[in-house]
Amino acid sequence: MKTCKSSHLDSGLESDLQCRSVVKCGSERMENAAKRRLAANARERRRMQGLNTAFDRLRKVVPQWGQDKKLSKYETLQMALSYIMALTRILAEAERYSTEREWINLHREHFHPESYHQYMGQKVAPDTDSYAQLFSYHPEHFQIAN
DNA sequence: TAGGCCATCTGGTCCT
DNA sequence: AGGACCAGATGGCCTA
């Protein structure tokens, strides 16, 4: 988004560095300091890009309920927290209600009818993707944690 | 136009 | 010493 800003600043500093070296108007120490600053800026940019990549990956696995706008970073973290808590609760209940039928009866009202019928025609797949397909997520099922 | 969100720069601190 | 991490400042873009 801000690539032109940074490139302008960077190129400005770089040309300044060139100027200094050509005209010999600055000490070598200042040049080194400026170079280190530029390197630190680049590292920080890469670090933040890595962080944003991680946020994008998190957005992909967190429910969005058909929102056309992508979640902000804060919303993504809140949603991930709620999602993990909900899944944890589901797992705990699944352990408590040992048989499949008990567990299904407990959660029947949360199934989409088509999902439920689909489920009834097949075995439970233990992987989380199948769970995600099995359940229909609604915002009201997840309280935003404070 | 104000407010939210974001990218980037920067200086400070901590760690290796 | 240099890199990683963090928080504050700044300015751009977008939307209501």
PDB file of C-alpha atoms (C1' of nucleotides) in Angstrom:
ATOM      1  CA  MET A   1       0.000   0.000   0.000  1.00  0.00           C
ATOM      2  CA  LYS A   2       2.715   2.420   0.992  1.00  0.00           C
ATOM      3  CA  THR A   3       5.380   1.160  -1.314  1.00  0.00           C
ATOM      4  CA  CYS A   4       5.840   4.461  -3.108  1.00  0.00           C
ATOM      5  CA  LYS A   5       6.262   6.281   0.192  1.00  0.00           C
ATOM      6  CA  SER A   6       8.973   3.967   1.391  1.00  0.00           C
ATOM      7  CA  SER A   7      10.709   3.820  -1.949  1.00  0.00           C
ATOM      8  CA  HIS A   8      10.757   7.591  -2.134  1.00  0.00           C
ATOM      9  CA  LEU A   9      12.198   7.848   1.333  1.00  0.00           C
ATOM     10  CA  ASP A  10      14.639   5.047   0.784  1.00  0.00           C
ATOM     11  CA  SER A  11      15.782   6.306  -2.574  1.00  0.00           C
ATOM     12  CA  GLY A  12      16.090   9.765  -1.082  1.00  0.00           C
ATOM     13  CA  LEU A  13      18.330   8.476   1.648  1.00  0.00           C
ATOM     14  CA  GLU A  14      20.261   6.330  -0.756  1.00  0.00           C
ATOM     15  CA  SER A  15      20.861   9.231  -3.117  1.00  0.00           C
ATOM     16  CA  ASP A  16      21.838  11.256  -0.100  1.00  0.00           C
ATOM     17  CA  LEU A  17      24.336   8.562   0.783  1.00  0.00           C
ATOM     18  CA  GLN A  18      25.673   8.641  -2.780  1.00  0.00           C
ATOM     19  CA  CYS A  19      25.912  12.424  -2.572  1.00  0.00           C
ATOM     20  CA  ARG A  20      27.820  12.171   0.642  1.00  0.00           C
ATOM     21  CA  SER A  21      30.268   9.671  -0.742  1.00  0.00           C
ATOM     22  CA  VAL A  22      30.773  11.583  -3.981  1.00  0.00           C
ATOM     23  CA  VAL A  23      31.050  15.033  -2.479  1.00  0.00           C
ATOM     24  CA  LYS A  24      32.754  13.665   0.656  1.00  0.00           C
ATOM     25  CA  CYS A  25      30.552  15.915   2.771  1.00  0.00           C
ATOM     26  CA  GLY A  26      29.893  13.426   5.585  1.00  0.00           C
ATOM     27  CA  SER A  27      31.959  11.252   7.815  1.00  0.00           C
ATOM     28  CA  GLU A  28      32.251   7.524   7.231  1.00  0.00           C
ATOM     29  CA  ARG A  29      30.669   7.049  10.619  1.00  0.00           C
ATOM     30  CA  MET A  30      27.528   8.870   9.583  1.00  0.00           C
ATOM     31  CA  GLU A  31      27.398   6.861   6.399  1.00  0.00           C
ATOM     32  CA  ASN A  32      27.585   3.643   8.353  1.00  0.00           C
ATOM     33  CA  ALA A  33      24.886   4.824  10.708  1.00  0.00           C
ATOM     34  CA  ALA A  34      22.647   5.707   7.781  1.00  0.00           C
ATOM     35  CA  LYS A  35      23.314   2.352   6.152  1.00  0.00           C
ATOM     36  CA  ARG A  36      22.483   0.543   9.365  1.00  0.00           C
ATOM     37  CA  ARG A  37      19.258   2.535   9.663  1.00  0.00           C
ATOM     38  CA  LEU A  38      18.261   1.574   6.115  1.00  0.00           C
ATOM     39  CA  ALA A  39      19.045  -2.066   6.823  1.00  0.00           C
ATOM     40  CA  ALA A  40      17.007  -1.910  10.019  1.00  0.00           C
ATOM     41  CA  ASN A  41      14.106  -0.355   8.117  1.00  0.00           C
ATOM     42  CA  ALA A  42      14.242  -3.149   5.544  1.00  0.00           C
ATOM     43  CA  ARG A  43      14.330  -5.777   8.267  1.00  0.00           C
ATOM     44  CA  GLU A  44      11.379  -4.175  10.009  1.00  0.00           C
ATOM     45  CA  ARG A  45       9.454  -4.101   6.725  1.00  0.00           C
ATOM     46  CA  ARG A  46      10.143  -7.787   6.178  1.00  0.00           C
ATOM     47  CA  ARG A  47       9.158  -8.586   9.732  1.00  0.00           C
ATOM     48  CA  MET A  48       5.851  -6.753   9.394  1.00  0.00           C
ATOM     49  CA  GLN A  49       5.221  -8.437   6.033  1.00  0.00           C
ATOM     50  CA  GLY A  50       5.743 -11.794   7.725  1.00  0.00           C
ATOM     51  CA  LEU A  51       3.319 -10.781  10.423  1.00  0.00           C
ATOM     52  CA  ASN A  52       0.740  -9.767   7.807  1.00  0.00           C
ATOM     53  CA  THR A  53       1.209 -13.068   5.970  1.00  0.00           C
ATOM     54  CA  ALA A  54       0.449 -14.826   9.225  1.00  0.00           C
ATOM     55  CA  PHE A  55      -2.681 -12.700   9.653  1.00  0.00           C
ATOM     56  CA  ASP A  56      -3.797 -13.609   6.118  1.00  0.00           C
ATOM     57  CA  ARG A  57      -3.336 -17.301   6.877  1.00  0.00           C
ATOM     58  CA  LEU A  58      -5.302 -16.903  10.070  1.00  0.00           C
ATOM     59  CA  ARG A  59      -8.125 -15.102   8.219  1.00  0.00           C
ATOM     60  CA  LYS A  60      -8.414 -18.072   5.865  1.00  0.00           C
ATOM     61  CA  VAL A  61      -9.106 -20.557   8.658  1.00  0.00           C
ATOM     62  CA  VAL A  62     -11.344 -18.352  10.772  1.00  0.00           C
ATOM     63  CA  PRO A  63     -15.093 -18.164  10.032  1.00  0.00           C
ATOM     64  CA  GLN A  64     -16.246 -14.937   8.395  1.00  0.00           C
ATOM     65  CA  TRP A  65     -19.921 -15.634   7.767  1.00  0.00           C
ATOM     66  CA  GLY A  66     -19.887 -14.339   4.241  1.00  0.00           C
ATOM     67  CA  GLN A  67     -18.506 -10.918   5.127  1.00  0.00           C
ATOM     68  CA  ASP A  68     -17.449  -9.239   1.914  1.00  0.00           C
ATOM     69  CA  LYS A  69     -15.001  -7.033   3.778  1.00  0.00           C
ATOM     70  CA  LYS A  70     -11.926  -8.730   5.183  1.00  0.00           C
ATOM     71  CA  LEU A  71     -11.523  -8.801   8.928  1.00  0.00           C
ATOM     72  CA  SER A  72      -9.211  -6.254  10.471  1.00  0.00           C
ATOM     73  CA  LYS A  73      -6.239  -7.531  12.443  1.00  0.00           C
ATOM     74  CA  TYR A  74      -8.004  -6.911  15.723  1.00  0.00           C
ATOM     75  CA  GLU A  75     -11.178  -8.626  14.501  1.00  0.00           C
ATOM     76  CA  THR A  76      -9.151 -11.552  13.199  1.00  0.00           C
ATOM     77  CA  LEU A  77      -7.570 -12.097  16.612  1.00  0.00           C
ATOM     78  CA  GLN A  78     -10.900 -11.785  18.397  1.00  0.00           C
ATOM     79  CA  MET A  79     -12.518 -14.216  15.967  1.00  0.00           C
ATOM     80  CA  ALA A  80      -9.673 -16.700  16.284  1.00  0.00           C
ATOM     81  CA  LEU A  81     -10.025 -16.580  20.049  1.00  0.00           C
ATOM     82  CA  SER A  82     -13.782 -17.155  19.899  1.00  0.00           C
ATOM     83  CA  TYR A  83     -13.375 -19.905  17.308  1.00  0.00           C
ATOM     84  CA  ILE A  84     -10.777 -21.782  19.353  1.00  0.00           C
ATOM     85  CA  MET A  85     -12.915 -21.502  22.469  1.00  0.00           C
ATOM     86  CA  ALA A  86     -15.951 -22.823  20.608  1.00  0.00           C
ATOM     87  CA  LEU A  87     -14.005 -25.759  19.156  1.00  0.00           C
ATOM     88  CA  THR A  88     -12.535 -26.518  22.553  1.00  0.00           C
ATOM     89  CA  ARG A  89     -15.997 -26.587  24.050  1.00  0.00           C
ATOM     90  CA  ILE A  90     -17.238 -28.895  21.297  1.00  0.00           C
ATOM     91  CA  LEU A  91     -14.344 -31.293  21.856  1.00  0.00           C
ATOM     92  CA  ALA A  92     -14.933 -31.322  25.597  1.00  0.00           C
ATOM     93  CA  GLU A  93     -18.599 -32.130  25.055  1.00  0.00           C
ATOM     94  CA  ALA A  94     -17.763 -34.817  22.540  1.00  0.00           C
ATOM     95  CA  GLU A  95     -15.604 -36.466  25.171  1.00  0.00           C
ATOM     96  CA  ARG A  96     -18.276 -36.151  27.809  1.00  0.00           C
ATOM     97  CA  TYR A  97     -20.977 -37.654  25.619  1.00  0.00           C
ATOM     98  CA  SER A  98     -19.161 -40.741  24.603  1.00  0.00           C
ATOM     99  CA  THR A  99     -21.530 -42.150  22.030  1.00  0.00           C
ATOM    100  CA  GLU A 100     -22.088 -40.530  18.632  1.00  0.00           C
ATOM    101  CA  ARG A 101     -25.863 -40.513  18.972  1.00  0.00           C
ATOM    102  CA  GLU A 102     -25.837 -38.789  22.356  1.00  0.00           C
ATOM    103  CA  TRP A 103     -23.543 -36.141  20.972  1.00  0.00           C
ATOM    104  CA  ILE A 104     -25.612 -35.648  17.805  1.00  0.00           C
ATOM    105  CA  ASN A 105     -28.795 -35.284  19.816  1.00  0.00           C
ATOM    106  CA  LEU A 106     -27.114 -32.662  21.944  1.00  0.00           C
ATOM    107  CA  HIS A 107     -26.092 -30.586  18.947  1.00  0.00           C
ATOM    108  CA  ARG A 108     -28.899 -31.332  16.496  1.00  0.00           C
ATOM    109  CA  GLU A 109     -30.363 -27.848  16.758  1.00  0.00           C
ATOM    110  CA  HIS A 110     -27.046 -26.347  15.642  1.00  0.00           C
ATOM    111  CA  PHE A 111     -26.895 -28.359  12.423  1.00  0.00           C
ATOM    112  CA  HIS A 112     -28.215 -27.116   9.125  1.00  0.00           C
ATOM    113  CA  PRO A 113     -30.902 -29.593   8.129  1.00  0.00           C
ATOM    114  CA  GLU A 114     -29.000 -30.498   4.983  1.00  0.00           C
ATOM    115  CA  SER A 115     -25.771 -30.917   6.912  1.00  0.00           C
ATOM    116  CA  TYR A 116     -27.515 -33.040   9.462  1.00  0.00           C
ATOM    117  CA  HIS A 117     -29.019 -35.297   6.812  1.00  0.00           C
ATOM    118  CA  GLN A 118     -25.693 -35.481   5.095  1.00  0.00           C
ATOM    119  CA  TYR A 119     -24.108 -36.387   8.376  1.00  0.00           C
ATOM    120  CA  MET A 120     -26.655 -39.059   9.093  1.00  0.00           C
ATOM    121  CA  GLY A 121     -25.725 -40.730   5.825  1.00  0.00           C
ATOM    122  CA  GLN A 122     -22.045 -40.970   6.567  1.00  0.00           C
ATOM    123  CA  LYS A 123     -19.550 -41.760   9.279  1.00  0.00           C
ATOM    124  CA  VAL A 124     -18.008 -39.037  11.388  1.00  0.00           C
ATOM    125  CA  ALA A 125     -14.712 -37.860   9.988  1.00  0.00           C
ATOM    126  CA  PRO A 126     -12.404 -36.945  12.837  1.00  0.00           C
ATOM    127  CA  ASP A 127     -10.526 -34.153  11.071  1.00  0.00           C
ATOM    128  CA  THR A 128     -11.360 -30.545  11.818  1.00  0.00           C
ATOM    129  CA  ASP A 129     -12.268 -29.650   8.220  1.00  0.00           C
ATOM    130  CA  SER A 130     -15.106 -32.091   8.385  1.00  0.00           C
ATOM    131  CA  TYR A 131     -16.251 -30.572  11.616  1.00  0.00           C
ATOM    132  CA  ALA A 132     -16.146 -27.149  10.036  1.00  0.00           C
ATOM    133  CA  GLN A 133     -18.269 -28.380   7.128  1.00  0.00           C
ATOM    134  CA  LEU A 134     -20.600 -30.168   9.472  1.00  0.00           C
ATOM    135  CA  PHE A 135     -21.404 -27.101  11.539  1.00  0.00           C
ATOM    136  CA  SER A 136     -22.953 -23.908  10.336  1.00  0.00           C
ATOM    137  CA  TYR A 137     -21.334 -20.985  12.080  1.00  0.00           C
ATOM    138  CA  HIS A 138     -23.422 -18.054  13.149  1.00  0.00           C
ATOM    139  CA  PRO A 139     -22.059 -14.899  14.722  1.00  0.00           C
ATOM    140  CA  GLU A 140     -24.335 -15.231  17.725  1.00  0.00           C
ATOM    141  CA  HIS A 141     -22.667 -18.538  18.614  1.00  0.00           C
ATOM    142  CA  PHE A 142     -19.421 -16.731  19.272  1.00  0.00           C
ATOM    143  CA  GLN A 143     -19.253 -14.062  21.888  1.00  0.00           C
ATOM    144  CA  ILE A 144     -16.556 -11.515  21.253  1.00  0.00           C
ATOM    145  CA  ALA A 145     -14.260 -11.818  24.230  1.00  0.00           C
ATOM    146  CA  ASN A 146     -13.411  -8.698  26.167  1.00  0.00           C
TER     147      ASN A 146
ATOM    148  C1'  DT B   1     -14.733  15.504   6.517  1.00  0.00           C
ATOM    149  C1'  DA B   2     -13.842  12.564  10.522  1.00  0.00           C
ATOM    150  C1'  DG B   3     -12.554   8.215  11.955  1.00  0.00           C
ATOM    151  C1'  DG B   4     -10.723   3.592  11.212  1.00  0.00           C
ATOM    152  C1'  DC B   5      -7.186   0.873   9.402  1.00  0.00           C
ATOM    153  C1'  DC B   6      -2.854   0.267   7.653  1.00  0.00           C
ATOM    154  C1'  DA B   7       2.306   0.651   6.142  1.00  0.00           C
ATOM    155  C1'  DT B   8       6.413   2.638   7.194  1.00  0.00           C
ATOM    156  C1'  DC B   9       9.992   4.965   9.800  1.00  0.00           C
ATOM    157  C1'  DT B  10      12.304   5.485  14.005  1.00  0.00           C
ATOM    158  C1'  DG B  11      14.465   5.088  18.516  1.00  0.00           C
ATOM    159  C1'  DG B  12      14.612   2.252  22.542  1.00  0.00           C
ATOM    160  C1'  DT B  13      15.265  -2.223  24.781  1.00  0.00           C
ATOM    161  C1'  DC B  14      16.442  -6.954  25.088  1.00  0.00           C
ATOM    162  C1'  DC B  15      18.803 -10.997  23.541  1.00  0.00           C
ATOM    163  C1'  DT B  16      22.462 -13.774  21.324  1.00  0.00           C
TER     164       DT B  16
ATOM    165  C1'  DA C   1      27.759  -5.432  17.678  1.00  0.00           C
ATOM    166  C1'  DG C   2      23.891  -6.600  15.348  1.00  0.00           C
ATOM    167  C1'  DG C   3      19.327  -8.519  14.968  1.00  0.00           C
ATOM    168  C1'  DA C   4      14.544  -9.036  16.767  1.00  0.00           C
ATOM    169  C1'  DC C   5      10.862  -6.965  18.846  1.00  0.00           C
ATOM    170  C1'  DC C   6       8.068  -3.190  20.330  1.00  0.00           C
ATOM    171  C1'  DA C   7       5.535   1.168  20.611  1.00  0.00           C
ATOM    172  C1'  DG C   8       4.893   5.912  19.130  1.00  0.00           C
ATOM    173  C1'  DA C   9       4.558   9.106  15.310  1.00  0.00           C
ATOM    174  C1'  DT C  10       3.211  10.118  10.757  1.00  0.00           C
ATOM    175  C1'  DG C  11       0.771  10.148   6.613  1.00  0.00           C
ATOM    176  C1'  DG C  12      -2.123   7.774   2.966  1.00  0.00           C
ATOM    177  C1'  DC C  13      -6.382   5.403   1.637  1.00  0.00           C
ATOM    178  C1'  DC C  14     -11.141   4.271   2.234  1.00  0.00           C
ATOM    179  C1'  DT C  15     -15.833   4.600   3.876  1.00  0.00           C
ATOM    180  C1'  DA C  16     -19.938   6.431   6.181  1.00  0.00           C
TER     181       DA C  16
END
